[in-house]
Amino acid sequence: QVQLVESGGGLVQSGGSLRLSCAASGRTFRSHVTGWFRQAPGKEREFVAATNWSGGRIYYADSVKGRFTISRDNAKNTLYLQMNNLKPEDTAVYYCAARNDYYSDYVPLEGDEYGFWGQGTQVTVSS
């Protein structure tokens, strides 16, 4: 069982930066695939970025490629999302998610394939 707690959200102007963190409990986090998803008001949840257990296999949504960077520190049981050049359309609640695939390199991009979720952190980008 893994519990996830996001932090780092807030209000930022267009063009600004934020760094989200997702702290995980449990000693098995290092074997999990992890990802970030977001949901804007009135919209479906969408994939943002994901990485395999080692951080060596990474995927991004086209809308954030070149602006966002996902990383993880397994020694600290923490997942990060560095967000640069933020745009108003990035405004959403951001969720981290984990899937225990026991060191698999398969990285799903669909939220339904993740079994563990945080409570979310709000990111608001003003124009």
mmCIF file with all atom_site columns, C-alpha atoms in Angstrom:
data_model
loop_
_atom_site.group_PDB
_atom_site.id
_atom_site.type_symbol
_atom_site.label_atom_id
_atom_site.label_alt_id
_atom_site.label_comp_id
_atom_site.label_asym_id
_atom_site.label_entity_id
_atom_site.label_seq_id
_atom_site.pdbx_PDB_ins_code
_atom_site.Cartn_x
_atom_site.Cartn_y
_atom_site.Cartn_z
_atom_site.occupancy
_atom_site.B_iso_or_equiv
_atom_site.pdbx_formal_charge
_atom_site.auth_seq_id
_atom_site.auth_comp_id
_atom_site.auth_asym_id
_atom_site.auth_atom_id
_atom_site.pdbx_PDB_model_num
ATOM 1   C CA . GLN A 1 1   ? 0.000   0.000  0.000   1.00 0.00 ? 1   GLN A CA 1
ATOM 2   C CA . VAL A 1 2   ? 1.287   3.452  -0.911  1.00 0.00 ? 2   VAL A CA 1
ATOM 3   C CA . GLN A 1 3   ? -0.057  6.803  0.260   1.00 0.00 ? 3   GLN A CA 1
ATOM 4   C CA . LEU A 1 4   ? 0.687   9.883  -1.808  1.00 0.00 ? 4   LEU A CA 1
ATOM 5   C CA . VAL A 1 5   ? 0.631   13.514 -0.698  1.00 0.00 ? 5   VAL A CA 1
ATOM 6   C CA . GLU A 1 6   ? 1.135   16.348 -3.186  1.00 0.00 ? 6   GLU A CA 1
ATOM 7   C CA . SER A 1 7   ? 2.415   19.816 -2.367  1.00 0.00 ? 7   SER A CA 1
ATOM 8   C CA . GLY A 1 8   ? 3.794   22.856 -4.142  1.00 0.00 ? 8   GLY A CA 1
ATOM 9   C CA . GLY A 1 9   ? 0.741   24.146 -5.942  1.00 0.00 ? 9   GLY A CA 1
ATOM 10  C CA . GLY A 1 10  ? -0.279  27.778 -5.902  1.00 0.00 ? 10  GLY A CA 1
ATOM 11  C CA . LEU A 1 11  ? -1.027  30.902 -7.892  1.00 0.00 ? 11  LEU A CA 1
ATOM 12  C CA . VAL A 1 12  ? 1.530   32.055 -10.440 1.00 0.00 ? 12  VAL A CA 1
ATOM 13  C CA . GLN A 1 13  ? 1.575   34.484 -13.336 1.00 0.00 ? 13  GLN A CA 1
ATOM 14  C CA . SER A 1 14  ? 1.804   33.331 -16.925 1.00 0.00 ? 14  SER A CA 1
ATOM 15  C CA . GLY A 1 15  ? 5.410   32.507 -17.754 1.00 0.00 ? 15  GLY A CA 1
ATOM 16  C CA . GLY A 1 16  ? 6.226   31.629 -14.163 1.00 0.00 ? 16  GLY A CA 1
ATOM 17  C CA . SER A 1 17  ? 7.363   28.366 -12.611 1.00 0.00 ? 17  SER A CA 1
ATOM 18  C CA . LEU A 1 18  ? 6.262   25.957 -9.910  1.00 0.00 ? 18  LEU A CA 1
ATOM 19  C CA . ARG A 1 19  ? 7.654   22.706 -8.584  1.00 0.00 ? 19  ARG A CA 1
ATOM 20  C CA . LEU A 1 20  ? 5.225   20.082 -7.408  1.00 0.00 ? 20  LEU A CA 1
ATOM 21  C CA . SER A 1 21  ? 6.271   17.347 -5.012  1.00 0.00 ? 21  SER A CA 1
ATOM 22  C CA . CYS A 1 22  ? 4.577   14.058 -4.220  1.00 0.00 ? 22  CYS A CA 1
ATOM 23  C CA . ALA A 1 23  ? 5.722   12.375 -1.024  1.00 0.00 ? 23  ALA A CA 1
ATOM 24  C CA . ALA A 1 24  ? 5.048   8.659  -0.826  1.00 0.00 ? 24  ALA A CA 1
ATOM 25  C CA . SER A 1 25  ? 4.811   6.417  2.179   1.00 0.00 ? 25  SER A CA 1
ATOM 26  C CA . GLY A 1 26  ? 5.852   2.801  2.112   1.00 0.00 ? 26  GLY A CA 1
ATOM 27  C CA . ARG A 1 27  ? 9.080   1.008  1.284   1.00 0.00 ? 27  ARG A CA 1
ATOM 28  C CA . THR A 1 28  ? 7.813   -0.266 -2.075  1.00 0.00 ? 28  THR A CA 1
ATOM 29  C CA . PHE A 1 29  ? 7.620   3.140  -3.760  1.00 0.00 ? 29  PHE A CA 1
ATOM 30  C CA . ARG A 1 30  ? 10.905  2.567  -5.542  1.00 0.00 ? 30  ARG A CA 1
ATOM 31  C CA . SER A 1 31  ? 9.355   -0.301 -7.527  1.00 0.00 ? 31  SER A CA 1
ATOM 32  C CA . HIS A 1 32  ? 6.343   1.748  -8.671  1.00 0.00 ? 32  HIS A CA 1
ATOM 33  C CA . VAL A 1 33  ? 5.607   3.428  -11.958 1.00 0.00 ? 33  VAL A CA 1
ATOM 34  C CA . THR A 1 34  ? 4.597   7.019  -11.186 1.00 0.00 ? 34  THR A CA 1
ATOM 35  C CA . GLY A 1 35  ? 2.826   9.785  -13.019 1.00 0.00 ? 35  GLY A CA 1
ATOM 36  C CA . TRP A 1 36  ? 1.213   13.206 -12.904 1.00 0.00 ? 36  TRP A CA 1
ATOM 37  C CA . PHE A 1 37  ? -2.292  13.891 -14.134 1.00 0.00 ? 37  PHE A CA 1
ATOM 38  C CA . ARG A 1 38  ? -4.420  17.024 -14.024 1.00 0.00 ? 38  ARG A CA 1
ATOM 39  C CA . GLN A 1 39  ? -8.057  17.969 -14.151 1.00 0.00 ? 39  GLN A CA 1
ATOM 40  C CA . ALA A 1 40  ? -9.373  21.403 -15.017 1.00 0.00 ? 40  ALA A CA 1
ATOM 41  C CA . PRO A 1 41  ? -12.914 22.492 -14.074 1.00 0.00 ? 41  PRO A CA 1
ATOM 42  C CA . GLY A 1 42  ? -15.468 20.937 -16.389 1.00 0.00 ? 42  GLY A CA 1
ATOM 43  C CA . LYS A 1 43  ? -12.866 18.821 -18.160 1.00 0.00 ? 43  LYS A CA 1
ATOM 44  C CA . GLU A 1 44  ? -11.767 15.218 -18.097 1.00 0.00 ? 44  GLU A CA 1
ATOM 45  C CA . ARG A 1 45  ? -8.671  14.179 -16.201 1.00 0.00 ? 45  ARG A CA 1
ATOM 46  C CA . GLU A 1 46  ? -5.670  14.188 -18.515 1.00 0.00 ? 46  GLU A CA 1
ATOM 47  C CA . PHE A 1 47  ? -2.219  12.704 -18.543 1.00 0.00 ? 47  PHE A CA 1
ATOM 48  C CA . VAL A 1 48  ? 0.696   15.076 -17.938 1.00 0.00 ? 48  VAL A CA 1
ATOM 49  C CA . ALA A 1 49  ? 3.848   13.004 -17.435 1.00 0.00 ? 49  ALA A CA 1
ATOM 50  C CA . ALA A 1 50  ? 4.960   9.604  -16.197 1.00 0.00 ? 50  ALA A CA 1
ATOM 51  C CA . THR A 1 51  ? 8.124   7.698  -15.443 1.00 0.00 ? 51  THR A CA 1
ATOM 52  C CA . ASN A 1 52  ? 9.103   4.120  -14.758 1.00 0.00 ? 52  ASN A CA 1
ATOM 53  C CA . TRP A 1 53  ? 10.592  2.973  -11.454 1.00 0.00 ? 53  TRP A CA 1
ATOM 54  C CA . SER A 1 54  ? 14.123  4.168  -12.216 1.00 0.00 ? 54  SER A CA 1
ATOM 55  C CA . GLY A 1 55  ? 13.274  7.441  -13.927 1.00 0.00 ? 55  GLY A CA 1
ATOM 56  C CA . GLY A 1 56  ? 14.968  6.156  -17.048 1.00 0.00 ? 56  GLY A CA 1
ATOM 57  C CA . ARG A 1 57  ? 11.805  5.929  -19.123 1.00 0.00 ? 57  ARG A CA 1
ATOM 58  C CA . ILE A 1 58  ? 9.791   9.138  -19.274 1.00 0.00 ? 58  ILE A CA 1
ATOM 59  C CA . TYR A 1 59  ? 6.724   10.267 -21.203 1.00 0.00 ? 59  TYR A CA 1
ATOM 60  C CA . TYR A 1 60  ? 5.079   13.677 -21.532 1.00 0.00 ? 60  TYR A CA 1
ATOM 61  C CA . ALA A 1 61  ? 1.837   14.969 -22.943 1.00 0.00 ? 61  ALA A CA 1
ATOM 62  C CA . ASP A 1 62  ? 2.465   17.043 -26.059 1.00 0.00 ? 62  ASP A CA 1
ATOM 63  C CA . SER A 1 63  ? 0.958   20.074 -24.351 1.00 0.00 ? 63  SER A CA 1
ATOM 64  C CA . VAL A 1 64  ? 3.687   20.169 -21.690 1.00 0.00 ? 64  VAL A CA 1
ATOM 65  C CA . LYS A 1 65  ? 6.674   18.798 -23.580 1.00 0.00 ? 65  LYS A CA 1
ATOM 66  C CA . GLY A 1 66  ? 9.644   21.141 -23.316 1.00 0.00 ? 66  GLY A CA 1
ATOM 67  C CA . ARG A 1 67  ? 8.125   23.028 -20.370 1.00 0.00 ? 67  ARG A CA 1
ATOM 68  C CA . PHE A 1 68  ? 7.579   20.376 -17.678 1.00 0.00 ? 68  PHE A CA 1
ATOM 69  C CA . THR A 1 69  ? 10.087  17.918 -16.239 1.00 0.00 ? 69  THR A CA 1
ATOM 70  C CA . ILE A 1 70  ? 9.182   14.843 -14.203 1.00 0.00 ? 70  ILE A CA 1
ATOM 71  C CA . SER A 1 71  ? 11.751  13.310 -11.887 1.00 0.00 ? 71  SER A CA 1
ATOM 72  C CA . ARG A 1 72  ? 11.903  11.073 -8.859  1.00 0.00 ? 72  ARG A CA 1
ATOM 73  C CA . ASP A 1 73  ? 14.170  10.491 -5.891  1.00 0.00 ? 73  ASP A CA 1
ATOM 74  C CA . ASN A 1 74  ? 13.646  6.939  -4.706  1.00 0.00 ? 74  ASN A CA 1
ATOM 75  C CA . ALA A 1 75  ? 15.875  7.478  -1.674  1.00 0.00 ? 75  ALA A CA 1
ATOM 76  C CA . LYS A 1 76  ? 13.456  10.179 -0.541  1.00 0.00 ? 76  LYS A CA 1
ATOM 77  C CA . ASN A 1 77  ? 10.310  8.409  -1.766  1.00 0.00 ? 77  ASN A CA 1
ATOM 78  C CA . THR A 1 78  ? 9.393   11.551 -3.691  1.00 0.00 ? 78  THR A CA 1
ATOM 79  C CA . LEU A 1 79  ? 8.146   12.354 -7.179  1.00 0.00 ? 79  LEU A CA 1
ATOM 80  C CA . TYR A 1 80  ? 8.555   15.832 -8.650  1.00 0.00 ? 80  TYR A CA 1
ATOM 81  C CA . LEU A 1 81  ? 7.110   17.904 -11.467 1.00 0.00 ? 81  LEU A CA 1
ATOM 82  C CA . GLN A 1 82  ? 9.039   21.016 -12.423 1.00 0.00 ? 82  GLN A CA 1
ATOM 83  C CA . MET A 1 83  ? 6.748   23.303 -14.405 1.00 0.00 ? 83  MET A CA 1
ATOM 84  C CA . ASN A 1 84  ? 8.258   26.204 -16.337 1.00 0.00 ? 84  ASN A CA 1
ATOM 85  C CA . ASN A 1 85  ? 6.763   28.780 -18.693 1.00 0.00 ? 85  ASN A CA 1
ATOM 86  C CA . LEU A 1 86  ? 3.333   28.143 -17.241 1.00 0.00 ? 86  LEU A CA 1
ATOM 87  C CA . LYS A 1 87  ? 0.281   29.124 -19.244 1.00 0.00 ? 87  LYS A CA 1
ATOM 88  C CA . PRO A 1 88  ? -3.295  29.870 -18.163 1.00 0.00 ? 88  PRO A CA 1
ATOM 89  C CA . GLU A 1 89  ? -4.378  26.604 -19.789 1.00 0.00 ? 89  GLU A CA 1
ATOM 90  C CA . ASP A 1 90  ? -2.187  24.730 -17.280 1.00 0.00 ? 90  ASP A CA 1
ATOM 91  C CA . THR A 1 91  ? -4.622  25.744 -14.535 1.00 0.00 ? 91  THR A CA 1
ATOM 92  C CA . ALA A 1 92  ? -5.944  22.556 -12.934 1.00 0.00 ? 92  ALA A CA 1
ATOM 93  C CA . VAL A 1 93  ? -5.789  20.310 -9.918  1.00 0.00 ? 93  VAL A CA 1
ATOM 94  C CA . TYR A 1 94  ? -2.667  18.200 -10.286 1.00 0.00 ? 94  TYR A CA 1
ATOM 95  C CA . TYR A 1 95  ? -2.604  14.636 -9.000  1.00 0.00 ? 95  TYR A CA 1
ATOM 96  C CA . CYS A 1 96  ? 0.248   12.233 -8.595  1.00 0.00 ? 96  CYS A CA 1
ATOM 97  C CA . ALA A 1 97  ? -0.411  8.556  -9.159  1.00 0.00 ? 97  ALA A CA 1
ATOM 98  C CA . ALA A 1 98  ? 1.461   5.304  -8.651  1.00 0.00 ? 98  ALA A CA 1
ATOM 99  C CA . ARG A 1 99  ? 1.203   1.775  -9.942  1.00 0.00 ? 99  ARG A CA 1
ATOM 100 C CA . ASN A 1 100 ? 3.056   -1.135 -8.395  1.00 0.00 ? 100 ASN A CA 1
ATOM 101 C CA . ASP A 1 101 ? 4.495   -3.084 -11.284 1.00 0.00 ? 101 ASP A CA 1
ATOM 102 C CA . TYR A 1 102 ? 7.500   -4.431 -9.395  1.00 0.00 ? 102 TYR A CA 1
ATOM 103 C CA . TYR A 1 103 ? 10.212  -2.706 -11.424 1.00 0.00 ? 103 TYR A CA 1
ATOM 104 C CA . SER A 1 104 ? 8.455   -3.046 -14.768 1.00 0.00 ? 104 SER A CA 1
ATOM 105 C CA . ASP A 1 105 ? 9.372   -0.652 -17.559 1.00 0.00 ? 105 ASP A CA 1
ATOM 106 C CA . TYR A 1 106 ? 5.781   -0.498 -18.789 1.00 0.00 ? 106 TYR A CA 1
ATOM 107 C CA . VAL A 1 107 ? 4.535   3.071  -18.278 1.00 0.00 ? 107 VAL A CA 1
ATOM 108 C CA . PRO A 1 108 ? 0.790   3.495  -18.783 1.00 0.00 ? 108 PRO A CA 1
ATOM 109 C CA . LEU A 1 109 ? -0.543  6.848  -19.911 1.00 0.00 ? 109 LEU A CA 1
ATOM 110 C CA . GLU A 1 110 ? -4.132  6.150  -18.855 1.00 0.00 ? 110 GLU A CA 1
ATOM 111 C CA . GLY A 1 111 ? -5.144  7.106  -15.352 1.00 0.00 ? 111 GLY A CA 1
ATOM 112 C CA . ASP A 1 112 ? -7.322  4.028  -14.962 1.00 0.00 ? 112 ASP A CA 1
ATOM 113 C CA . GLU A 1 113 ? -4.183  1.887  -14.892 1.00 0.00 ? 113 GLU A CA 1
ATOM 114 C CA . TYR A 1 114 ? -2.900  3.544  -11.717 1.00 0.00 ? 114 TYR A CA 1
ATOM 115 C CA . GLY A 1 115 ? -4.076  2.211  -8.370  1.00 0.00 ? 115 GLY A CA 1
ATOM 116 C CA . PHE A 1 116 ? -2.791  4.844  -5.963  1.00 0.00 ? 116 PHE A CA 1
ATOM 117 C CA . TRP A 1 117 ? -3.647  8.550  -6.033  1.00 0.00 ? 117 TRP A CA 1
ATOM 118 C CA . GLY A 1 118 ? -2.904  11.635 -4.015  1.00 0.00 ? 118 GLY A CA 1
ATOM 119 C CA . GLN A 1 119 ? -5.490  14.196 -2.963  1.00 0.00 ? 119 GLN A CA 1
ATOM 120 C CA . GLY A 1 120 ? -4.371  16.769 -5.524  1.00 0.00 ? 120 GLY A CA 1
ATOM 121 C CA . THR A 1 121 ? -2.861  20.230 -5.410  1.00 0.00 ? 121 THR A CA 1
ATOM 122 C CA . GLN A 1 122 ? -4.306  23.304 -7.135  1.00 0.00 ? 122 GLN A CA 1
ATOM 123 C CA . VAL A 1 123 ? -2.255  25.145 -9.741  1.00 0.00 ? 123 VAL A CA 1
ATOM 124 C CA . THR A 1 124 ? -3.647  28.452 -10.986 1.00 0.00 ? 124 THR A CA 1
ATOM 125 C CA . VAL A 1 125 ? -1.925  30.442 -13.712 1.00 0.00 ? 125 VAL A CA 1
ATOM 126 C CA . SER A 1 126 ? -3.095  34.003 -14.245 1.00 0.00 ? 126 SER A CA 1
ATOM 127 C CA . SER A 1 127 ? -2.744  35.781 -17.561 1.00 0.00 ? 127 SER A CA 1
#
